[in-house]
Short mmCIF file of C-alpha atoms in Angstrom, two decimals:
data_model
loop_
_atom_site.label_atom_id
_atom_site.label_comp_id
_atom_site.label_asym_id
_atom_site.label_seq_id
_atom_site.Cartn_x
_atom_site.Cartn_y
_atom_site.Cartn_z
CA MET A 1 7.94 -6.93 23.92
CA ALA A 2 6.62 -4.05 21.88
CA GLN A 3 6.71 -0.57 23.32
CA ASN A 4 3.51 1.24 24.19
CA PHE A 5 1.75 2.94 21.34
CA MET A 6 1.11 6.05 23.44
CA VAL A 7 2.13 7.16 26.91
CA ASN A 8 -0.93 8.45 28.77
CA PRO A 9 -3.02 7.52 31.80
CA SER A 10 -4.22 3.98 31.10
CA ASN A 11 -7.86 4.75 31.91
CA ALA A 12 -8.00 8.00 29.92
CA ARG A 13 -10.13 8.07 26.79
CA LEU A 14 -8.48 8.72 23.47
CA ASN A 15 -8.78 12.12 21.88
CA LEU A 16 -6.98 11.65 18.60
CA ARG A 17 -7.64 15.17 17.37
CA GLU A 18 -6.30 16.91 20.45
CA GLY A 19 -3.17 18.82 19.51
CA TYR A 20 -3.43 17.67 15.90
CA THR A 21 -2.15 20.30 13.47
CA PRO A 22 -2.29 19.78 9.69
CA ILE A 23 0.95 20.46 7.84
CA PRO A 24 0.61 23.47 5.52
CA SER A 25 0.92 22.83 1.76
CA LEU A 26 0.38 19.07 2.21
CA TYR A 27 -2.85 17.19 1.59
CA ASP A 28 -4.40 16.22 4.91
CA GLU A 29 -6.21 12.88 5.03
CA LEU A 30 -8.15 13.75 8.18
CA TYR A 31 -9.25 17.35 7.65
CA ASP A 32 -10.50 19.25 4.62
CA GLY A 33 -9.23 22.66 3.53
CA GLU A 34 -11.61 24.44 5.93
CA GLY A 35 -10.39 22.51 8.96
CA ASN A 36 -13.39 20.18 9.18
CA LEU A 37 -13.08 16.46 9.83
CA ARG A 38 -13.69 14.60 6.59
CA THR A 39 -17.00 12.73 6.61
CA LYS A 40 -15.43 9.38 5.76
CA TYR A 41 -13.38 9.50 8.98
CA GLU A 42 -16.17 10.46 11.39
CA PHE A 43 -17.19 6.91 12.34
CA LEU A 44 -13.58 5.70 12.62
CA ILE A 45 -12.49 8.56 14.87
CA LYS A 46 -15.61 8.23 17.02
CA SER A 47 -14.99 4.49 17.43
CA LEU A 48 -11.32 4.93 18.32
CA ASP A 49 -12.04 7.75 20.75
CA ALA A 50 -14.25 5.32 22.68
CA LEU A 51 -11.12 3.35 23.59
CA THR A 52 -8.72 4.06 26.43
CA TYR A 53 -5.00 4.49 25.89
CA ASP A 54 -4.42 1.22 27.70
CA GLU A 55 -6.80 -0.58 25.35
CA LEU A 56 -5.15 0.88 22.26
CA ASN A 57 -1.71 -0.08 23.56
CA ARG A 58 -2.96 -3.63 24.15
CA ARG A 59 -4.32 -3.89 20.63
CA LYS A 60 -1.08 -2.58 19.19
CA ARG A 61 0.85 -5.25 21.10
CA ASP A 62 -1.64 -7.87 19.93
CA SER A 63 -1.13 -6.83 16.31
CA LEU A 64 2.65 -7.20 16.63
CA ARG A 65 2.23 -10.58 18.31
CA LEU A 66 -0.07 -11.84 15.54
CA LEU A 67 2.31 -10.66 12.83
CA GLN A 68 5.18 -12.41 14.57
CA GLU A 69 3.23 -15.62 15.12
CA ASN A 70 2.13 -15.67 11.48
CA GLY A 71 5.69 -15.07 10.30
CA VAL A 72 4.85 -11.91 8.36
CA THR A 73 8.27 -10.50 7.50
CA TYR A 74 10.10 -8.87 4.62
CA ASN A 75 13.73 -8.77 3.53
CA VAL A 76 15.80 -5.59 3.27
CA TYR A 77 18.06 -6.55 0.38
CA GLU A 78 19.91 -3.23 0.43
CA GLU A 79 21.49 -4.18 3.76
CA PRO A 80 24.25 -6.80 4.14
CA GLY A 81 22.87 -10.29 4.61
CA ALA A 82 19.34 -9.41 3.43
CA VAL A 83 18.06 -8.49 6.89
CA GLU A 84 14.62 -9.89 7.72
CA ARG A 85 12.23 -7.53 9.49
CA LEU A 86 8.76 -7.84 10.94
CA TRP A 87 6.02 -6.43 8.72
CA SER A 88 4.82 -2.98 9.85
CA LEU A 89 1.07 -2.53 10.17
CA ASP A 90 -0.50 0.86 10.87
CA LEU A 91 -3.62 0.58 13.04
CA PHE A 92 -5.07 3.72 11.46
CA PRO A 93 -6.17 2.95 7.91
CA VAL A 94 -6.32 5.40 5.03
CA LEU A 95 -9.99 5.46 4.06
CA MET A 96 -11.13 5.82 0.48
CA GLU A 97 -14.67 6.56 -0.64
CA SER A 98 -16.26 4.54 -3.44
CA LYS A 99 -16.14 7.41 -5.93
CA GLU A 100 -12.50 8.04 -5.13
CA TRP A 101 -11.60 4.37 -5.52
CA GLU A 102 -13.43 4.13 -8.86
CA GLU A 103 -11.11 6.78 -10.28
CA VAL A 104 -8.03 5.02 -8.90
CA GLU A 105 -9.29 1.68 -10.19
CA ARG A 106 -9.76 3.01 -13.72
CA GLY A 107 -6.21 4.32 -13.72
CA LEU A 108 -4.76 1.07 -12.39
CA VAL A 109 -6.66 -1.01 -14.95
CA GLN A 110 -5.35 1.23 -17.72
CA ARG A 111 -1.83 0.93 -16.30
CA ALA A 112 -2.10 -2.87 -16.12
CA GLU A 113 -3.27 -3.03 -19.74
CA LEU A 114 -0.32 -0.86 -20.79
CA LEU A 115 2.22 -3.01 -18.92
CA ASP A 116 0.67 -6.15 -20.39
CA ALA A 117 1.01 -4.67 -23.89
CA VAL A 118 4.65 -3.75 -23.22
CA PHE A 119 5.34 -7.27 -21.94
CA LYS A 120 3.84 -8.84 -25.05
CA ASP A 121 5.80 -6.53 -27.31
CA VAL A 122 9.26 -7.00 -25.78
CA TYR A 123 8.79 -10.78 -25.83
CA GLY A 124 7.10 -10.68 -29.23
CA PRO A 125 7.41 -8.35 -32.24
CA ARG A 126 9.41 -5.68 -30.34
CA LYS A 127 7.85 -2.77 -32.19
CA LEU A 128 8.80 -0.54 -29.27
CA LEU A 129 12.45 -1.22 -30.08
CA TYR A 130 12.10 -0.87 -33.85
CA ASP A 131 10.16 2.37 -33.41
CA LYS A 132 12.85 3.58 -30.99
CA LYS A 133 10.42 3.99 -28.10
CA ILE A 134 12.64 1.87 -25.85
CA PRO A 135 16.45 1.85 -26.23
CA PRO A 136 17.56 -1.76 -26.91
CA GLU A 137 20.45 -1.48 -24.44
CA ILE A 138 18.01 -0.86 -21.59
CA LEU A 139 16.05 -4.00 -22.39
CA PHE A 140 18.87 -6.40 -23.20
CA SER A 141 21.11 -5.28 -20.34
CA SER A 142 18.40 -5.85 -17.73
CA HIS A 143 18.94 -8.94 -15.59
CA ASP A 144 15.14 -9.29 -15.44
CA PHE A 145 14.84 -9.77 -19.20
CA LEU A 146 14.57 -13.50 -19.94
CA ARG A 147 15.86 -14.25 -23.43
CA GLN A 148 14.60 -17.82 -23.21
CA CYS A 149 11.04 -16.47 -23.07
CA ASN A 150 11.28 -14.90 -26.52
CA GLY A 151 8.05 -15.57 -28.41
CA PHE A 152 5.81 -15.64 -25.34
CA GLY A 153 4.48 -12.23 -26.32
CA ASN A 154 2.66 -13.61 -29.35
CA SER A 155 -0.18 -14.81 -27.14
CA THR A 156 -3.61 -13.19 -27.45
CA VAL A 157 -4.41 -13.68 -23.75
CA ASN A 158 -3.29 -11.42 -20.93
CA GLU A 159 0.23 -12.34 -19.87
CA LEU A 160 0.30 -10.01 -16.87
CA CYS A 161 -1.26 -12.10 -14.11
CA PHE A 162 -0.41 -9.91 -11.13
CA MET A 163 0.39 -6.27 -10.50
CA ALA A 164 0.86 -4.29 -7.31
CA SER A 165 1.24 -0.52 -7.38
CA ASP A 166 2.48 1.86 -4.69
CA LEU A 167 0.33 4.98 -4.50
CA ALA A 168 1.08 8.43 -3.11
CA ARG A 169 -1.27 11.33 -2.51
CA GLN A 170 -0.46 14.65 -4.19
CA GLU A 171 -1.05 18.09 -2.71
CA ASN A 172 -4.32 18.46 -4.65
CA GLY A 173 -5.62 15.15 -3.29
CA SER A 174 -5.12 13.07 -6.43
CA PHE A 175 -3.14 9.83 -6.43
CA VAL A 176 -0.01 9.01 -8.41
CA VAL A 177 1.77 5.69 -8.87
CA ILE A 178 5.34 5.74 -7.59
CA GLY A 179 6.18 2.11 -8.26
CA ASP A 180 4.91 -1.17 -9.70
CA ARG A 181 5.60 -4.81 -8.91
CA ILE A 182 4.70 -7.51 -11.40
CA GLN A 183 7.20 -10.28 -10.65
CA ALA A 184 5.76 -11.99 -7.57
CA PRO A 185 2.42 -11.82 -5.70
CA SER A 186 3.97 -11.05 -2.30
CA GLY A 187 1.84 -7.93 -1.96
CA SER A 188 -1.32 -10.04 -2.01
CA GLY A 189 -0.07 -11.95 1.01
CA TYR A 190 0.63 -8.76 2.96
CA ALA A 191 -2.81 -7.37 2.10
CA LEU A 192 -4.43 -10.59 3.33
CA GLU A 193 -2.42 -10.58 6.56
CA ASN A 194 -3.34 -6.93 7.15
CA ARG A 195 -7.03 -7.85 6.91
CA ILE A 196 -6.64 -10.89 9.15
CA VAL A 197 -4.81 -9.00 11.90
CA LEU A 198 -7.06 -5.93 11.83
CA SER A 199 -10.19 -8.09 11.91
CA ARG A 200 -8.82 -9.80 15.02
CA ILE A 201 -7.91 -6.67 16.96
CA PHE A 202 -10.77 -4.47 15.70
CA PRO A 203 -13.69 -6.88 15.20
CA SER A 204 -16.72 -5.18 13.67
#
């Protein structure tokens, strides 16, 4: 059985900001530079503070149970035997305002278009190789490069059907991409399961 999320009197109300101290020099999701709670988090914090510690612990246990029942796991291939672990779901979401997301979306669309163009080139005319933008040894030594797909890049349609990007927040608040996945749509499944579980334990 999962451990308690917090250890406090079961009937005590949450006070998530009590004792909270932003880390200097790092961007803080919850507070702005003047120490004020960011507007986008006001409703969330107010809603969570209406819960008791016992209620939050119960919902955390419920989330772990649902993930286990739904078989939401991932493999750690770096460890011997490709260890399978239960998917980790944070009950406290990172909120993003519409204007903020629009900027991220534009960047991700541009990135997807670039990766699609690279895909078409390496499986098509390979101008990136002839122009010495990509060393041939990097491409041809990669176990992910499929020689039997040569010629697929001559298509005029988008070949990149799926892309998942890992984002990180910089000190100034902007986002950067720290990794991309374009081989399999596993990230879509995790995103869907996150929504399903959160909608069950925090119904609106």
